[in-house]
Every structure is written in structure tokens, then in C-alpha cells.
Amino acid sequence: MAYSPESSERGSKKRFRTKFTAEQKEKMLGFAEKLGWKLQRKDEEDEIERFCRGVGISRKVFKVWMHNHKNSPPHSAGNASSLTDQ
């Protein structure tokens, strides 16, 4: 294994990889499309926070998921399993 100063500074703990259920992916896809794949509107902060709490994820996790999936090809409504796990 190659030496990396960054890995030794952060410790040896590996970041936990978030796993989403098919239901979570489906809900996130629908909500992201509703938002236009952007989290910039301040007037929607409360709605975003409520959504994230309801799905069981943090706003940061949802933001990263949106960034990773915004350029994915459109999916049919019943095809949430084609989205990759995060």
C-alpha cells in the first residue's frame, strides 16, 4: 500500500459508505426532480430539512447524492433499482 500523508493525518478510519434503500432512492429522485436538481433556494430550506428527516438522511448526504446523480439519464418511475448505491 502506498504511503499517503493525508491518510495518516486523518487516522486509519475509513469513511462509512451510505447505503440507500430502493424506497429512499425513489423518494430522493422525485424530490431532486421537483427541486430542479438544485439546493440553492433559501425559501425551501425548511422543506428540504423535513424531506431529509422523513427519508432518514442528512442534508449533506442528500446534497452529495444529488451531485452524483444529476447527470444520470432519466429513469422510469418504477426503476429506482438502476440507481447506484452510495
Coordinates of N, CA and C in Angstrom, one line a residue:
M1 N 0.8 -1.2 0.0 CA 0.0 0.0 0.0 C 0.9 1.2 0.0
A2 N 0.6 2.2 -0.8 CA 1.4 3.4 -0.9 C 1.1 4.3 0.3
Y3 N 2.2 5.0 0.7 CA 2.1 6.0 1.8 C 1.4 7.2 1.3
S4 N 0.4 7.7 2.1 CA -0.3 8.9 1.8 C -0.3 9.8 3.0
P5 N 0.3 10.9 3.0 CA 0.3 11.8 4.2 C -1.1 12.1 4.6
E6 N -2.0 12.3 3.7 CA -3.4 12.6 4.0 C -4.0 11.5 4.8
S7 N -3.8 10.3 4.5 CA -4.5 9.2 5.2 C -4.0 9.1 6.6
S8 N -2.7 9.4 6.8 CA -2.1 9.3 8.2 C -2.6 10.4 9.1
E9 N -2.9 11.6 8.5 CA -3.4 12.7 9.2 C -4.8 12.5 9.7
R10 N -5.6 11.8 8.9 CA -7.0 11.6 9.2 C -7.2 10.4 10.1
G11 N -6.2 9.6 10.3 CA -6.3 8.4 11.0 C -6.6 7.2 10.1
S12 N -6.8 6.1 10.6 CA -6.9 4.9 9.8 C -8.4 4.5 9.6
K13 N -9.3 5.3 10.1 CA -10.7 5.0 9.9 C -11.2 5.3 8.5
K14 N -11.9 4.4 7.9 CA -12.4 4.5 6.6 C -13.8 5.2 6.7
R15 N -14.1 6.1 5.8 CA -15.4 6.7 5.8 C -16.5 5.7 5.5
F16 N -17.6 5.8 6.3 CA -18.7 4.9 6.1 C -19.4 5.1 4.8
R17 N -19.7 4.1 4.0 CA -20.3 4.3 2.7 C -21.8 4.2 3.0
T18 N -22.6 5.2 2.6 CA -24.0 5.2 2.8 C -24.7 4.3 1.9
K19 N -25.6 3.4 2.4 CA -26.4 2.5 1.6 C -27.8 3.0 1.6
F20 N -28.4 3.2 0.4 CA -29.8 3.6 0.3 C -30.7 2.5 0.0
T21 N -31.9 2.5 0.6 CA -32.9 1.5 0.2 C -33.5 2.0 -1.1
A22 N -34.2 1.1 -1.8 CA -34.9 1.4 -3.1 C -35.9 2.5 -2.8
E23 N -36.6 2.5 -1.7 CA -37.6 3.5 -1.4 C -36.9 4.8 -1.2
Q24 N -35.8 4.9 -0.5 CA -35.1 6.2 -0.3 C -34.6 6.7 -1.7
K25 N -34.1 5.9 -2.5 CA -33.6 6.3 -3.9 C -34.8 6.9 -4.7
E26 N -35.9 6.2 -4.6 CA -37.1 6.7 -5.4 C -37.5 8.0 -4.9
K27 N -37.6 8.2 -3.5 CA -38.0 9.5 -3.0 C -37.0 10.6 -3.3
M28 N -35.7 10.3 -3.2 CA -34.7 11.3 -3.5 C -34.8 11.7 -4.9
L29 N -35.0 10.8 -5.8 CA -35.1 11.1 -7.2 C -36.2 12.0 -7.5
G30 N -37.4 11.7 -6.9 CA -38.6 12.5 -7.1 C -38.4 13.9 -6.6
F31 N -37.8 14.0 -5.4 CA -37.6 15.3 -4.7 C -36.6 16.1 -5.5
A32 N -35.5 15.5 -5.9 CA -34.5 16.2 -6.7 C -35.0 16.8 -8.0
E33 N -35.9 16.0 -8.6 CA -36.5 16.5 -9.9 C -37.4 17.7 -9.6
K34 N -38.1 17.6 -8.4 CA -39.0 18.7 -8.0 C -38.2 20.0 -7.8
L35 N -37.0 19.8 -7.2 CA -36.2 21.0 -6.9 C -35.4 21.5 -8.1
G36 N -35.5 20.7 -9.2 CA -34.7 21.1 -10.4 C -33.2 20.8 -10.2
W37 N -32.9 19.8 -9.3 CA -31.5 19.3 -9.0 C -30.7 20.4 -8.4
K38 N -31.3 21.4 -7.7 CA -30.5 22.4 -7.1 C -31.0 22.6 -5.6
L39 N -30.1 22.9 -4.7 CA -30.4 23.2 -3.3 C -30.2 24.6 -3.0
Q40 N -30.3 25.5 -3.9 CA -29.8 26.9 -3.7 C -30.9 27.8 -3.1
R41 N -32.1 27.4 -3.2 CA -33.2 28.4 -2.8 C -33.4 28.4 -1.3
K42 N -33.1 29.5 -0.7 CA -33.2 29.6 0.8 C -34.7 29.5 1.3
D43 N -35.6 29.8 0.5 CA -37.0 29.7 0.9 C -37.5 28.2 1.0
E44 N -36.7 27.3 0.5 CA -37.1 25.9 0.5 C -36.3 25.1 1.6
E45 N -35.4 25.8 2.4 CA -34.6 25.1 3.3 C -35.4 24.2 4.3
D46 N -36.5 24.8 4.8 CA -37.3 24.0 5.8 C -37.9 22.8 5.1
E47 N -38.4 22.9 3.8 CA -38.9 21.8 3.1 C -37.8 20.7 2.9
I48 N -36.6 21.1 2.6 CA -35.5 20.2 2.3 C -35.2 19.5 3.6
E49 N -35.1 20.2 4.7 CA -34.8 19.6 6.0 C -35.9 18.6 6.4
R50 N -37.1 18.9 6.2 CA -38.2 18.0 6.5 C -38.1 16.7 5.7
F51 N -37.8 16.9 4.4 CA -37.7 15.8 3.5 C -36.6 14.9 4.0
C52 N -35.4 15.4 4.3 CA -34.3 14.6 4.7 C -34.6 13.9 6.0
R53 N -35.2 14.5 6.9 CA -35.6 13.9 8.2 C -36.6 12.7 7.9
G54 N -37.5 13.0 7.0 CA -38.5 11.9 6.7 C -37.9 10.7 6.0
V55 N -36.9 10.9 5.2 CA -36.2 9.9 4.5 C -35.2 9.2 5.3
G56 N -34.7 9.9 6.3 CA -33.7 9.3 7.3 C -32.2 9.6 6.8
I57 N -32.0 10.7 6.2 CA -30.6 11.1 5.8 C -30.4 12.5 6.2
S58 N -29.1 12.9 6.1 CA -28.8 14.3 6.4 C -28.8 15.1 5.1
R59 N -28.9 16.4 5.3 CA -29.0 17.3 4.1 C -27.7 17.1 3.3
K60 N -26.6 17.0 4.0 CA -25.3 16.8 3.3 C -25.3 15.6 2.5
V61 N -25.8 14.5 3.0 CA -25.8 13.2 2.2 C -26.7 13.4 1.0
F62 N -27.9 14.1 1.2 CA -28.8 14.3 0.0 C -28.1 15.2 -1.0
K63 N -27.3 16.2 -0.6 CA -26.6 17.1 -1.5 C -25.6 16.3 -2.3
V64 N -24.8 15.4 -1.7 CA -23.8 14.6 -2.4 C -24.5 13.7 -3.3
W65 N -25.6 13.1 -2.9 CA -26.4 12.1 -3.8 C -26.8 12.9 -5.0
M66 N -27.4 14.1 -4.8 CA -27.9 14.9 -6.0 C -26.7 15.2 -6.9
H67 N -25.6 15.6 -6.4 CA -24.5 16.0 -7.2 C -24.0 14.7 -8.0
N68 N -24.0 13.6 -7.4 CA -23.6 12.4 -8.1 C -24.6 11.8 -9.1
H69 N -25.8 12.2 -9.0 CA -26.8 11.7 -9.9 C -27.5 12.7 -10.8
K70 N -27.1 13.9 -10.8 CA -27.8 14.9 -11.6 C -27.6 14.8 -13.1
N71 N -26.5 14.1 -13.5 CA -26.3 13.9 -14.9 C -26.6 12.5 -15.4
S72 N -27.2 11.7 -14.5 CA -27.6 10.4 -14.9 C -28.8 10.5 -15.9
P73 N -28.9 9.5 -16.8 CA -30.0 9.5 -17.7 C -31.3 9.4 -17.0
P74 N -32.4 10.0 -17.5 CA -33.7 9.9 -16.8 C -34.1 8.4 -16.6
H75 N -34.8 8.2 -15.5 CA -35.2 6.9 -15.1 C -36.7 6.8 -15.1
S76 N -37.2 5.6 -15.4 CA -38.7 5.5 -15.3 C -39.1 5.4 -13.8
A77 N -40.3 5.7 -13.5 CA -40.7 5.8 -12.1 C -40.5 4.5 -11.3
G78 N -40.7 3.3 -11.9 CA -40.5 2.1 -11.2 C -39.1 1.5 -11.3
N79 N -38.2 2.2 -11.8 CA -36.8 1.7 -12.0 C -35.8 2.3 -11.0
A80 N -36.1 2.4 -9.8 CA -35.2 3.0 -8.8 C -34.0 2.1 -8.6
S81 N -34.1 0.8 -8.8 CA -33.0 -0.1 -8.6 C -31.8 0.1 -9.5
S82 N -32.1 0.9 -10.6 CA -31.0 1.1 -11.6 C -30.1 2.2 -11.1
L83 N -30.5 2.9 -10.0 CA -29.6 3.9 -9.4 C -28.5 3.2 -8.6
T84 N -27.3 3.7 -8.6 CA -26.3 3.1 -7.9 C -26.3 3.4 -6.4
D85 N -25.9 2.4 -5.6 CA -25.9 2.6 -4.2 C -24.7 3.6 -3.8
Q86 N -24.9 4.3 -2.8 CA -23.9 5.3 -2.3 C -23.4 4.9 -1.0

